[in-house]
Tab-separated table of C-alpha atoms in Angstrom:
chain	number	residue	atom	x	y	z
A	1	UNK	CA	7.164	-2.198	18.107
A	2	UNK	CA	5.367	0.025	20.560
A	3	UNK	CA	5.022	3.537	19.141
A	4	UNK	CA	4.559	4.972	22.635
A	5	UNK	CA	8.192	4.203	23.412
A	6	UNK	CA	9.570	5.882	20.303
A	7	UNK	CA	10.351	9.572	19.989
A	8	UNK	CA	8.247	11.712	17.659
A	9	UNK	CA	11.207	12.230	15.305
A	10	UNK	CA	11.701	8.470	14.998
A	11	UNK	CA	7.979	8.024	14.336
A	12	UNK	CA	8.187	10.548	11.525
A	13	UNK	CA	11.286	8.865	10.109
A	14	UNK	CA	9.652	5.416	10.208
A	15	UNK	CA	6.417	6.700	8.689
A	16	UNK	CA	8.389	8.339	5.879
A	17	UNK	CA	10.329	5.112	5.210
A	18	UNK	CA	7.123	3.094	4.912
A	19	UNK	CA	5.623	5.732	2.637
A	20	UNK	CA	8.642	5.768	0.320
A	21	UNK	CA	8.928	1.966	0.466
A	22	UNK	CA	5.447	1.696	-1.015
A	23	UNK	CA	6.775	3.206	-4.243
A	24	UNK	CA	9.075	0.187	-4.635
A	25	UNK	CA	5.983	-1.803	-5.716
A	26	UNK	CA	5.338	-2.786	-2.095
A	27	UNK	CA	1.825	-1.431	-1.441
A	28	UNK	CA	1.639	-3.607	1.670
A	29	UNK	CA	3.904	-1.025	3.311
A	30	UNK	CA	1.286	1.637	2.625
A	31	UNK	CA	-1.322	-0.556	4.292
A	32	UNK	CA	0.916	-1.005	7.329
A	33	UNK	CA	1.629	2.735	7.381
A	34	UNK	CA	-2.075	3.615	7.379
A	35	UNK	CA	-2.999	1.187	10.143
A	36	UNK	CA	0.068	1.743	12.263
A	37	UNK	CA	0.193	5.545	12.185
A	38	UNK	CA	-3.509	6.425	11.894
A	39	UNK	CA	-3.844	7.006	15.633
A	40	UNK	CA	-0.652	9.080	15.698
A	41	UNK	CA	-1.872	11.242	12.827
A	42	UNK	CA	-5.515	11.817	13.710
A	43	UNK	CA	-6.238	10.882	17.344
A	44	UNK	CA	-3.264	11.930	19.478
A	45	UNK	CA	-2.905	15.526	20.702
A	46	UNK	CA	-1.003	17.823	18.363
A	47	UNK	CA	2.798	17.808	18.313
A	48	UNK	CA	5.432	19.193	15.944
A	49	UNK	CA	5.832	16.184	13.637
A	50	UNK	CA	2.134	15.334	13.444
A	51	UNK	CA	1.258	17.324	10.267
A	52	UNK	CA	3.954	15.499	8.296
A	53	UNK	CA	2.888	12.118	9.671
A	54	UNK	CA	-0.697	12.969	8.767
A	55	UNK	CA	0.289	13.806	5.196
A	56	UNK	CA	2.251	10.546	4.839
A	57	UNK	CA	-0.699	8.551	6.183
A	58	UNK	CA	-3.135	10.238	3.796
A	59	UNK	CA	-0.783	9.777	0.831
A	60	UNK	CA	-0.250	6.141	1.782
A	61	UNK	CA	-4.019	5.591	1.902
A	62	UNK	CA	-4.477	7.203	-1.521
A	63	UNK	CA	-1.610	5.189	-3.006
A	64	UNK	CA	-3.004	1.978	-1.537
A	65	UNK	CA	-6.455	2.748	-2.910
A	66	UNK	CA	-5.059	3.450	-6.393
A	67	UNK	CA	-3.018	0.241	-6.259
A	68	UNK	CA	-6.090	-1.797	-5.265
A	69	UNK	CA	-8.181	-0.250	-8.052
A	70	UNK	CA	-5.466	-0.923	-10.658
A	71	UNK	CA	-4.891	-4.494	-9.498
A	72	UNK	CA	-8.620	-5.266	-9.352
A	73	UNK	CA	-9.086	-3.809	-12.834
A	74	UNK	CA	-6.226	-5.886	-14.241
A	75	UNK	CA	-7.461	-9.102	-12.607
A	76	UNK	CA	-10.997	-8.529	-13.900
A	77	UNK	CA	-9.844	-7.797	-17.447
A	78	UNK	CA	-7.462	-10.765	-17.472
A	79	UNK	CA	-10.080	-13.196	-16.172
A	80	UNK	CA	-12.644	-12.039	-18.704
A	81	UNK	CA	-10.367	-11.796	-21.761
A	82	UNK	CA	-7.695	-14.488	-21.224
A	83	UNK	CA	-9.347	-16.986	-23.548
A	84	UNK	CA	-9.789	-14.366	-26.281
A	85	UNK	CA	-6.105	-13.438	-26.109
A	86	UNK	CA	-5.122	-16.990	-27.072
A	87	UNK	CA	-1.465	-17.891	-26.565
A	88	UNK	CA	-0.594	-14.430	-25.267
A	89	UNK	CA	-3.105	-14.830	-22.451
A	90	UNK	CA	-1.612	-18.221	-21.603
A	91	UNK	CA	1.942	-16.864	-21.603
A	92	UNK	CA	0.915	-14.252	-19.029
A	93	UNK	CA	-0.144	-16.996	-16.632
A	94	UNK	CA	2.051	-19.124	-14.380
A	95	UNK	CA	-0.434	-21.979	-14.554
A	96	UNK	CA	-2.324	-22.707	-17.733
A	97	UNK	CA	-5.909	-23.694	-16.951
A	98	UNK	CA	-6.992	-26.993	-18.454
A	99	UNK	CA	-10.273	-27.572	-20.210
A	100	UNK	CA	-12.480	-25.541	-22.492
A	101	UNK	CA	-12.124	-21.747	-22.144
C-alpha cells in the first residue's frame, strides 16, 4: 500500500488500527506501525492528523520495546532454569531436549 495515495484521515485510521491491534498480543503490528508511519509522523510537513499519528507511532515503539524486553527476559530465564524446574520446565516446552541437562 502506498501511503502517498491515501488520505490523511485514512492514514490516521490505519495507524490507530495497527496500534490497537498490538494489544491483541500481536507486537508485530507495532513494529509495522513504527516502520510504516515513521516518515508520516516525523519527516513530512505538518498536517492536522500528524500529532495523533506521531503519538501512535511513539506508543507503538514503546510497546514494542517493552514486549521485546519481556520476551528476552523470559527466554533467558527459561533457558537458564529449565533443568532446575524439572518436570514443570519440560511441560512448558513443545520439544523436550534429550541428553543431560
